[in-house]
Coordinates of C-alpha atoms and ligand atoms in Angstrom, one line a residue:
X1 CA 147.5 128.9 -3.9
X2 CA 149.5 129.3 -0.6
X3 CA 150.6 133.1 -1.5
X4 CA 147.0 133.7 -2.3
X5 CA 146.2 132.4 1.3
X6 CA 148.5 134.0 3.4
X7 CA 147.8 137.7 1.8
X8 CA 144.1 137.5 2.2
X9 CA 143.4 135.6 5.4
X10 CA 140.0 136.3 5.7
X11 CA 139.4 134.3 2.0
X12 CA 141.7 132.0 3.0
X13 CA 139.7 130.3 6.1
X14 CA 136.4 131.1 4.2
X15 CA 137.9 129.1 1.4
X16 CA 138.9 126.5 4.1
X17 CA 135.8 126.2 5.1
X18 CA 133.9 125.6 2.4
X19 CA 136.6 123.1 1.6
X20 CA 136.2 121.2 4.9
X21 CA 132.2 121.8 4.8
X22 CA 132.3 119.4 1.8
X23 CA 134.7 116.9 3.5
X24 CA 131.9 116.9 6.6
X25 CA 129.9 115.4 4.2
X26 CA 132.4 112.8 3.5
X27 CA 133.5 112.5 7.3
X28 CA 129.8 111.4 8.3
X29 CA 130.0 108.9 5.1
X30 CA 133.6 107.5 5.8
X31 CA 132.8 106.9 9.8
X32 CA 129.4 104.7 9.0
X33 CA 131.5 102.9 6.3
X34 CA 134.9 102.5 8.8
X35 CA 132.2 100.9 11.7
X36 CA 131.1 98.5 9.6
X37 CA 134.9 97.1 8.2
X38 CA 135.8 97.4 11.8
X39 CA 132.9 94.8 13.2
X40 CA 133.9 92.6 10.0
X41 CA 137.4 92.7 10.6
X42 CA 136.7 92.2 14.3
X43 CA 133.8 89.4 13.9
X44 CA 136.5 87.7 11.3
X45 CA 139.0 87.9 13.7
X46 CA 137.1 86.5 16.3
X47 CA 136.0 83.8 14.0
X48 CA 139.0 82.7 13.2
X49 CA 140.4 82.3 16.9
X50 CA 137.1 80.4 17.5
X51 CA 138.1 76.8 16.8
X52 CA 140.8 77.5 19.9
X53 CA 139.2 79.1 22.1
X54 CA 136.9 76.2 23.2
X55 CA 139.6 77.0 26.2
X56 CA 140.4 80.4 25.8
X57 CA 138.0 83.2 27.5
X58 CA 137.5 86.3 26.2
X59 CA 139.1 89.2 28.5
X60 CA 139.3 92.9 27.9
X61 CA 142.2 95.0 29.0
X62 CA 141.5 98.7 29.8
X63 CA 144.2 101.1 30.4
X64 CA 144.3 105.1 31.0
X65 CA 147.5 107.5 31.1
X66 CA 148.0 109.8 33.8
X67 CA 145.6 112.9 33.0
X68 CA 148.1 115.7 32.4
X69 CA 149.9 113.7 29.6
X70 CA 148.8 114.8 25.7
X71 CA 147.7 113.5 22.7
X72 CA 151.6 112.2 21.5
X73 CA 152.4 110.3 24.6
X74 CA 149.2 108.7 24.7
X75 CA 149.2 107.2 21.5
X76 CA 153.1 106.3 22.6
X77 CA 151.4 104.2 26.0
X78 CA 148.4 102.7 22.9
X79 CA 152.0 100.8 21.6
X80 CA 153.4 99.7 24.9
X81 CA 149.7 98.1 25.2
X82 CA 148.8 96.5 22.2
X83 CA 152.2 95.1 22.9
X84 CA 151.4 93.7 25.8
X85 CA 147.8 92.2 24.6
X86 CA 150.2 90.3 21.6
X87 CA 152.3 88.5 24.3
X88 CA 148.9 87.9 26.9
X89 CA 147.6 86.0 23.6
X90 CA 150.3 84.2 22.9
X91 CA 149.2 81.8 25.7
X92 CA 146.2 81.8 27.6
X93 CA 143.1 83.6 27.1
X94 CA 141.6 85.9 24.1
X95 CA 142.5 89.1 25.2
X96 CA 140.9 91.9 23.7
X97 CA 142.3 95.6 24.2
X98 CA 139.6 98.3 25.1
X99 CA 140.6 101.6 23.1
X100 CA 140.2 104.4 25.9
X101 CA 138.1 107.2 24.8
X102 CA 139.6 110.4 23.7
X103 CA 138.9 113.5 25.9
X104 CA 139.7 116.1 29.0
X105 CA 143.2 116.6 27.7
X106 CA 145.0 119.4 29.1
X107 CA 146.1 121.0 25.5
X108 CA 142.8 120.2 24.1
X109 CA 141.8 124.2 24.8
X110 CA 139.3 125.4 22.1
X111 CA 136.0 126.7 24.3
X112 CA 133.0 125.3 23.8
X113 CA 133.9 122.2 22.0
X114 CA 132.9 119.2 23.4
X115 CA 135.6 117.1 23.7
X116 CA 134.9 113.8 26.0
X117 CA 134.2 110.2 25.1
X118 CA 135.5 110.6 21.6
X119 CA 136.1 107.1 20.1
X120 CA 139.5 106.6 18.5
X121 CA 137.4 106.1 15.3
X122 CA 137.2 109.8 15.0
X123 CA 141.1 110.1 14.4
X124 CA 142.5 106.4 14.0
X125 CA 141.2 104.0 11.3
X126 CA 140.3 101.3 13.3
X127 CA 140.5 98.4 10.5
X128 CA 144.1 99.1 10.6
X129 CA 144.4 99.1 13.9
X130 CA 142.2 95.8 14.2
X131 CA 145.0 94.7 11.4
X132 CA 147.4 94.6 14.3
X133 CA 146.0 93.1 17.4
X134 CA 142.3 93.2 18.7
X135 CA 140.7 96.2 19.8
X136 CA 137.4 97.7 20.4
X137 CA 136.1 101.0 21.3
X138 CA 135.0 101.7 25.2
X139 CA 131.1 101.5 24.1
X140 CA 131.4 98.2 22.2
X141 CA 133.2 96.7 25.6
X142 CA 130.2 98.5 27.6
X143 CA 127.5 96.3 25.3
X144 CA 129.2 93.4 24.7
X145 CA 130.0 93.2 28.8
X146 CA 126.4 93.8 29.4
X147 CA 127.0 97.0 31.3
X148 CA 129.6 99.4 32.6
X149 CA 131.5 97.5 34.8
X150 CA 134.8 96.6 35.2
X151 CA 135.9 94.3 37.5
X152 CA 139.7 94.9 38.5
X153 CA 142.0 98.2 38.1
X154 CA 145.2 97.9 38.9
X155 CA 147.1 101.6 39.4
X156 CA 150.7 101.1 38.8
X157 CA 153.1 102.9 40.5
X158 CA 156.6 102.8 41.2
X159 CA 158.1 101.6 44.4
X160 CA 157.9 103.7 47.4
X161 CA 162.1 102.5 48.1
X162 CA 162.7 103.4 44.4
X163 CA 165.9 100.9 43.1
X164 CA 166.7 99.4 46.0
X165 CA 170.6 99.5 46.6
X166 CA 170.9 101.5 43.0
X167 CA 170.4 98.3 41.4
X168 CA 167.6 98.0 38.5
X169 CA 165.9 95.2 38.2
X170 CA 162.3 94.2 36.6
X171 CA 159.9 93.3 39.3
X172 CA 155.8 93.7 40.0
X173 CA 154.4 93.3 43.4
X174 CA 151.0 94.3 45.1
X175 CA 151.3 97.4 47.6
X176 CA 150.0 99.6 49.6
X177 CA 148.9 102.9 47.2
X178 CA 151.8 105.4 47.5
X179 CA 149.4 108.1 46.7
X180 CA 146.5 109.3 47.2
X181 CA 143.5 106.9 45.7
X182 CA 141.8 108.3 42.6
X183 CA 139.0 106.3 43.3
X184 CA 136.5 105.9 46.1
X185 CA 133.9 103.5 47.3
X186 CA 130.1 104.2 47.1
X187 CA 127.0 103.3 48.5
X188 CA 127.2 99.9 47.0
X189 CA 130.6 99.2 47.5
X190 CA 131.7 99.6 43.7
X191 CA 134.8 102.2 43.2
X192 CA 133.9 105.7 41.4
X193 CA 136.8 107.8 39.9
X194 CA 137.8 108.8 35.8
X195 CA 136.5 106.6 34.1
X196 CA 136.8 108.7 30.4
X197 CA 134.0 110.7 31.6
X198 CA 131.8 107.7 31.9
X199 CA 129.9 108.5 35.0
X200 CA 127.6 105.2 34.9
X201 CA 131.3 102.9 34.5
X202 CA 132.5 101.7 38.3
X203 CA 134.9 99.4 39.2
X204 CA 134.4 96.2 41.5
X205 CA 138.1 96.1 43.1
X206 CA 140.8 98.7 42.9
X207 CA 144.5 97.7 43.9
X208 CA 147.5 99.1 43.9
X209 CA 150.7 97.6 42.1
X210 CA 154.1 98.2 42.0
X211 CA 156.0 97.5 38.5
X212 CA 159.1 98.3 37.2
X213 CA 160.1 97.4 34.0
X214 CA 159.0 96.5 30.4
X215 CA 155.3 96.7 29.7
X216 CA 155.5 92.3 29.6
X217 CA 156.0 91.8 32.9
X218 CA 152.5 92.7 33.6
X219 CA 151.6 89.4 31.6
X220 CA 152.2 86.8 34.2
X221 CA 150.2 89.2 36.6
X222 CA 147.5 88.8 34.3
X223 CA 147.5 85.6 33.4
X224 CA 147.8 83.7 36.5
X225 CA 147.1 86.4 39.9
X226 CA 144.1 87.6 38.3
X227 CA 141.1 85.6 37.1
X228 CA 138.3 88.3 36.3
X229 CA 137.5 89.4 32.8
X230 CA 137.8 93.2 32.7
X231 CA 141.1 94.5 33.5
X232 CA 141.8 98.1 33.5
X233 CA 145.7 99.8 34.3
X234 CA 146.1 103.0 35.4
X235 CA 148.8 104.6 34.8
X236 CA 149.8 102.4 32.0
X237 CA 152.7 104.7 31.2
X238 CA 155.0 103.4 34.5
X239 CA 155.2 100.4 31.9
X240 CA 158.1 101.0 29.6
X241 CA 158.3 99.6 26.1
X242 CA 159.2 95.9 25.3
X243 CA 161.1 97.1 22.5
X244 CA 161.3 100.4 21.6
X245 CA 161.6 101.1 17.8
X246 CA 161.9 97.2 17.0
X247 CA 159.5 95.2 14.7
X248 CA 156.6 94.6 17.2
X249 CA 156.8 98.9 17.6
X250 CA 156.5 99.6 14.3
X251 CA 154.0 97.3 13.1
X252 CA 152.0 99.2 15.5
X253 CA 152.8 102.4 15.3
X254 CA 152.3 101.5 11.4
X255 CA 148.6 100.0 12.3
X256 CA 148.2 103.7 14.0
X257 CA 146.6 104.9 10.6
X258 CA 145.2 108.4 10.9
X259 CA 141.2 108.6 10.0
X260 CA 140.6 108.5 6.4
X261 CA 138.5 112.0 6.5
X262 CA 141.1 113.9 8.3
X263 CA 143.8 112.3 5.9
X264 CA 141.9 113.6 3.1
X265 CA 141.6 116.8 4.6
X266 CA 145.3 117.2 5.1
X267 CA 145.6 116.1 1.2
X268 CA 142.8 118.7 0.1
X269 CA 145.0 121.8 1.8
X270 CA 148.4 120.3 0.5
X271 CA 147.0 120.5 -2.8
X272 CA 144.9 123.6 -2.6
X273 CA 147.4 126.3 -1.3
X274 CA 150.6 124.1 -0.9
X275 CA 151.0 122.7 -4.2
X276 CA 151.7 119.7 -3.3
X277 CA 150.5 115.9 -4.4
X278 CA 151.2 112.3 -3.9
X279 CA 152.1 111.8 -7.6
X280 CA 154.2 114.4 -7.9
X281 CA 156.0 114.1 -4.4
X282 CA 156.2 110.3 -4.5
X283 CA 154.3 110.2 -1.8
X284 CA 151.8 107.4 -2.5
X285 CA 150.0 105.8 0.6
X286 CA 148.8 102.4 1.0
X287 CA 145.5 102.2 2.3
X288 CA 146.8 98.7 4.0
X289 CA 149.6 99.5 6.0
X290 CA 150.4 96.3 5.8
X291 CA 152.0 96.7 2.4
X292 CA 153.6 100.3 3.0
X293 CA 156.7 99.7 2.6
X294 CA 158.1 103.1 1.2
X295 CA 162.1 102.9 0.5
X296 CA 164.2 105.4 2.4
X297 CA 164.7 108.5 0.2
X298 CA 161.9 107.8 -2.4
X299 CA 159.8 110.7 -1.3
X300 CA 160.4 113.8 -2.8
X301 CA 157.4 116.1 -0.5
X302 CA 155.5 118.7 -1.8
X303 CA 157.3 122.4 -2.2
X304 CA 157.2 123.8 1.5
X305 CA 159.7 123.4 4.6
X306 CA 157.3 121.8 7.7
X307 CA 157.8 123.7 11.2
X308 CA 156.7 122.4 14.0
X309 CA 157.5 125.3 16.8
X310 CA 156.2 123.8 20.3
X311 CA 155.4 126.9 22.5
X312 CA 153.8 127.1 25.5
X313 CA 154.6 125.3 28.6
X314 CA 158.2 124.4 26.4
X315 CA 159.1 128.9 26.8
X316 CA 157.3 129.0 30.3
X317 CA 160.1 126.7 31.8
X318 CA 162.7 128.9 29.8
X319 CA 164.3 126.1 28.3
X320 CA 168.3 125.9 26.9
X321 CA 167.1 123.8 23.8
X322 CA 163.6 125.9 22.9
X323 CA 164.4 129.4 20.5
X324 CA 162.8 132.5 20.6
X325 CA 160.8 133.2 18.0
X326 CA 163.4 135.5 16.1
X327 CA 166.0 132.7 16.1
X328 CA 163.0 130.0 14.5
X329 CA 162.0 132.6 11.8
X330 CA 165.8 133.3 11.1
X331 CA 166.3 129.6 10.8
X332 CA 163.4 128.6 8.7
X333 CA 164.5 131.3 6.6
X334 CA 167.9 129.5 6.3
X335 CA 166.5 126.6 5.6
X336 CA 164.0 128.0 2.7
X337 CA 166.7 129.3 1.1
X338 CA 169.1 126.1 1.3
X339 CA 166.5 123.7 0.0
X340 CA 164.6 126.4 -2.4
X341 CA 161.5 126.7 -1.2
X342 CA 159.3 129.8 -1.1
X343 CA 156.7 128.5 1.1
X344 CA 156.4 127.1 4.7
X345 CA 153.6 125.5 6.7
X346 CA 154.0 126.0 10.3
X347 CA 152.0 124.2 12.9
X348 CA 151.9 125.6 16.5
X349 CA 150.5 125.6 19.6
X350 CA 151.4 129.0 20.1
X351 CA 149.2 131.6 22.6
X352 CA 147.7 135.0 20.6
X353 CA 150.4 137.0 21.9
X354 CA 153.3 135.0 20.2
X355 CA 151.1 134.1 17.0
X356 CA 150.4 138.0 16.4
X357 CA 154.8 138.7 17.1
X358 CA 155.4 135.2 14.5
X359 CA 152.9 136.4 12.2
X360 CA 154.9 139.6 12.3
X361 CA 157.9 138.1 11.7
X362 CA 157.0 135.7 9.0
X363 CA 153.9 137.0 7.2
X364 CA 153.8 134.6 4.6
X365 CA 153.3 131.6 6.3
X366 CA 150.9 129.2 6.1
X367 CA 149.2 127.3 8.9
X368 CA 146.0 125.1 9.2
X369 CA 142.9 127.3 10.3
X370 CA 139.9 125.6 10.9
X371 CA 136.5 127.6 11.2
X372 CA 134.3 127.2 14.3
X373 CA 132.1 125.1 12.8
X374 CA 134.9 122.5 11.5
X375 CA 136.7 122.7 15.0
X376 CA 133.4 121.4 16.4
X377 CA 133.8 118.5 14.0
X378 CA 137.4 117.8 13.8
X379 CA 138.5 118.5 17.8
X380 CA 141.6 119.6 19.0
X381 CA 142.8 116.4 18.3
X382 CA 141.6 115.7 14.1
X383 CA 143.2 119.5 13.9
X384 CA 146.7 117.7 15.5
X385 CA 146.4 115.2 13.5
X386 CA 146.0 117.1 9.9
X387 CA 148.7 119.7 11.0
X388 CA 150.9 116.5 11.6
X389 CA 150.0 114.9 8.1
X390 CA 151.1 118.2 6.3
X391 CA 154.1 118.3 8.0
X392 CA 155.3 114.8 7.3
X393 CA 154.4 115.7 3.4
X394 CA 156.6 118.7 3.3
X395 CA 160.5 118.2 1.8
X396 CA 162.0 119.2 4.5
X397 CA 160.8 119.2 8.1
X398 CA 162.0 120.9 11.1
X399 CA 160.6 120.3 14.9
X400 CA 160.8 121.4 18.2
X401 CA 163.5 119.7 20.2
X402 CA 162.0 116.7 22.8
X403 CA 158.1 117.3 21.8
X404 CA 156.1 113.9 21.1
X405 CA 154.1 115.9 18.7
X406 CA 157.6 116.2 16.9
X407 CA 158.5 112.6 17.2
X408 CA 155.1 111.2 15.6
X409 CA 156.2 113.8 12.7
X410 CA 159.3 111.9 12.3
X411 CA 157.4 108.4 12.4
X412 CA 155.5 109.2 9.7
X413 CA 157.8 110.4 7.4
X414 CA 159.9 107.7 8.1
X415 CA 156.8 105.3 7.4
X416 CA 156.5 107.5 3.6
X417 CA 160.0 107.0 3.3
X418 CA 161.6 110.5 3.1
X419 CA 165.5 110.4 3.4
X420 CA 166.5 110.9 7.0
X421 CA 168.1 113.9 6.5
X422 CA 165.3 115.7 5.5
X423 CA 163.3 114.9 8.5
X424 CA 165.4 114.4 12.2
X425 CA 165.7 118.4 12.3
X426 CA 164.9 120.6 15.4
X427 CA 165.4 123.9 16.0
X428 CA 168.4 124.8 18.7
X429 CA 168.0 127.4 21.8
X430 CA 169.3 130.5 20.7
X431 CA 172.0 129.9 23.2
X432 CA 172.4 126.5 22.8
X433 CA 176.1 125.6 22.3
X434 CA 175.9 121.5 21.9
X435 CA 172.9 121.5 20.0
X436 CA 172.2 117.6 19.3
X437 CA 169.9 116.7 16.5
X438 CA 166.7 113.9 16.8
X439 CA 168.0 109.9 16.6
X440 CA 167.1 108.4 13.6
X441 CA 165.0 105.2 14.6
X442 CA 164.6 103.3 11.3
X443 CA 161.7 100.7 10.4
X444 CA 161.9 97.4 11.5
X445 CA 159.3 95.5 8.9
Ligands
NAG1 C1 151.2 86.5 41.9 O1 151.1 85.2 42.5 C2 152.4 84.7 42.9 C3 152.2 83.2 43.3 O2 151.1 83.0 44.0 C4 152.9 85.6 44.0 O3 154.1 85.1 44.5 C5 153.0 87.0 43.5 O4 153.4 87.8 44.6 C6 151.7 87.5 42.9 N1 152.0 88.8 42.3 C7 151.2 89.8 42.4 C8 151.6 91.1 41.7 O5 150.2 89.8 43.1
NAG2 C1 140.7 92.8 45.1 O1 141.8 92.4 44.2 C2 142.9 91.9 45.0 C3 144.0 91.7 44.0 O2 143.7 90.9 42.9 C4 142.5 90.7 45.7 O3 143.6 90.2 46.5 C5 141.3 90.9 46.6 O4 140.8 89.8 47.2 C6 140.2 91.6 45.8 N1 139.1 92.0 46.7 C7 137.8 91.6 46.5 C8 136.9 92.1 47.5 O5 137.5 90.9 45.6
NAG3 C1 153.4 123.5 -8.8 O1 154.5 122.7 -8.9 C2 154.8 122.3 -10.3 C3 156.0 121.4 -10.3 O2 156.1 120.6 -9.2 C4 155.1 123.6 -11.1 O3 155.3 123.2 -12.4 C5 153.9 124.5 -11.0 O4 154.3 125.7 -11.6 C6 153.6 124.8 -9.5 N1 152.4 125.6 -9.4 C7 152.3 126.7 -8.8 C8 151.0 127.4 -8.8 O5 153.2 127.2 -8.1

């Protein structure tokens, strides 16, 4: 019970653990049984293609993200790619998109937690991503390539003129590096750099490129200038979106179904001190995202306003649209009262100081707490993920203006089909005088 939890926190994470100590179990079950759909699915869809693809070879496209951006915008760049592998196969070759590992990410904090080379198996169900478009982790590409190599990376970048005469127009050209080249050449002539934390991986040519525009103008690029099998972008996010929020986005974002284990997870603490279910919040999820098609307002969401209250680097630049903590709590009291709810689930990011003041402030909240030992298994990352999936349960949600974390929030209800109004919240600046609430981007199916 969440009133239970909140008054005795030292039962609560014991509870929790033991909870999530019996979902390990599960979590080492569900990841052998996920691998194994995932080569199916993959082996199927390879099968399929094979009758055509007497002429088409197989290529892999790598991409990274420039290192200081998180988890949110990176799964973000993971739709402006798998957007671009759909239009590389309509014609040509069997492209195949490498998923880059998880790991060094600047809000990914907890000491002592190893957190490099994690396979997007460990948060993303990968059958429903293969469901979309073809993809394979970074150690499947390794074997099946027949070692770490990859033989081209393009770094993008924008132009060194920026628009010339004002004027924006869509254009890719190969120049000189504008900055400083991540990458350098060893003994052997191969290029070293970040390779995921792959120390063995090098590259065979590293070139610069100037692009500007949607993530498909890359394809020609790749079709025609190049010729070798690996391709690897750098900097994938100077590619903007082919269309953002129309069908091609949201049958991927759709695809980007969280891990079944941390799903459960999420489910077992809804239940446990949130008092919350899918039956009785008409919250039902298809295990095929293919067939979730949830109608706008028929999810009711378990008993508790969601919070979302982005901290850190969003109060250190003493932003107009962030609140202080006083003027959160005072507006998720508002809202508790308004919708009649006596509980709330916060997740945050933030720092010891300004948990012990909102802690002060709102005693009876509830947040996710993972022990040491579950941290270890879930990462920084499995944690994100779960604190997101409560959130998108809850009746009513509220988020921190401009945070991606926010945003994927707001996909997901979307996806279970809570009414709009009951999800595009943020919280305004205490100061704030044109306070202008999230866009509503509604599925395209
Ligand atoms: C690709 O090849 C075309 C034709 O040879 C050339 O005009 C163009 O500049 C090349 N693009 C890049 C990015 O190398
Ligand atoms: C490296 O890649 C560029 C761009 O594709 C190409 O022009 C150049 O010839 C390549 N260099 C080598 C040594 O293969
Ligand atoms: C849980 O919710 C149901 C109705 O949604 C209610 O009948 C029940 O009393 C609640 N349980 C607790 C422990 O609050």
């Amino acid at each position: 019970m969440a009133h239970g939890a909140v008054h005795t926190p030292d039962v609560c994470i014991a509870s929790i653990y033991s909870f999530t100590a019996f979902c390990s179990s599960i979590l080492v079950a569900f990841a052998a049984l996920e691998t194994v759909n995932a080569d199916n699915a993959f082996s199927a869809s390879r099968a399929a293609t094979a009758p055509v693809a007497a002429a088409r070879d197989l290529r892999y496209l790598l991409y990274d993200v420039n290192p200081p951006e998180g988890f949110n915008l990176r799964r973000d760049v993971y739709i402006r790619m798998a957007s671009m592998v759909k239009t590389l196969r309509k014609e040509g070759d069997d492209w195949v998109l490498v998923l880059p590992p998880w790991g060094r990410l600047y809000h990914w904090q907890s000491p002592n937690v190893h957190q490099v080379h994690i396979p997007w198996g460990e948060f993303f169900s990968l059958t429903s991503l293969q469901a979309n478009v073809p993809v394979i982790e970074y150690e499947e590409f390794i074997a099946e390539n027949g070692g770490p190599f990859i033989d081209q990376v393009l770094v993008l970048q924008n132009y060194a003129e920026g628009w010339t005469d004002g004027k924006w127009e869509e254009k890719v050209d190969e120049r000189p590096c504008v900055d400083k080249l991540m990458y350098s050449k060893d003994k052997q002539g191969y290029y070293r750099g970040w390779f995921w934390g792959y120390e063995e991986t090098r590259a065979r040519n590293v070139t610069c490129i100037s692009a500007q525009g949607h993530a498909s103008i890359m394809a020609p690029v790749l079709q025609k200038n190049i010729t070798v099998t690996s391709v690897m972008l750098d900097r994938a996010e100077t590619l903007l979106h082919d269309h953002y929020a129309g069908k091609d986005y949201w049958d991927t974002r759709r695809s980007m179904v969280f891990a079944k284990h941390l799903r459960l997870i999420g489910d077992g603490f809804r239940e446990k001190y949130l008092n919350s279910t899918d039956d009785r919040d008409h919250t039902i999820y298809s295990e095929d995202w293919t067939r979730m098609k949830a109608k706008l307002g028929s999810a009711k969401g378990g008993p508790y306003l969601g919070v979302h209250l982005r901290r850190k680097d969003f109060i250190w630049g003493h932003r107009e649209d962030v609140p202080s903590l006083k003027g959160a709590v005072k507006k998720m009291r508002s809202l508790m009262k308004k919708h009649k709810l006596d509980t709330v689930f916060v997740a945050t990011d933030a720092d010891e100081e300004e948990l012990r003041e909102l802690k002060g402030l709102l005693p009876d909240m509830v947040r996710f707490e993972p022990s040491r030992e579950d941290l270890e298994l879930l990462k920084d990352g499995g944690v994100a993920i779960i604190d997101q999936w409560i959130c998108a349960h809850a009746r009513f949600f509220i988020g921190t203006s401009v945070s991606t974390f926010s945003f994927r929030i707001h996909e997901e209800r979307e996806i279970l089909g809570f009414d709009p109004k009951a999800t595009y919240n943020r919280f305004c600046g205490d100061t704030e005088k044109d306070c202008e609430q999230p866009t509503h981007w509604k599925i395209v199916f």
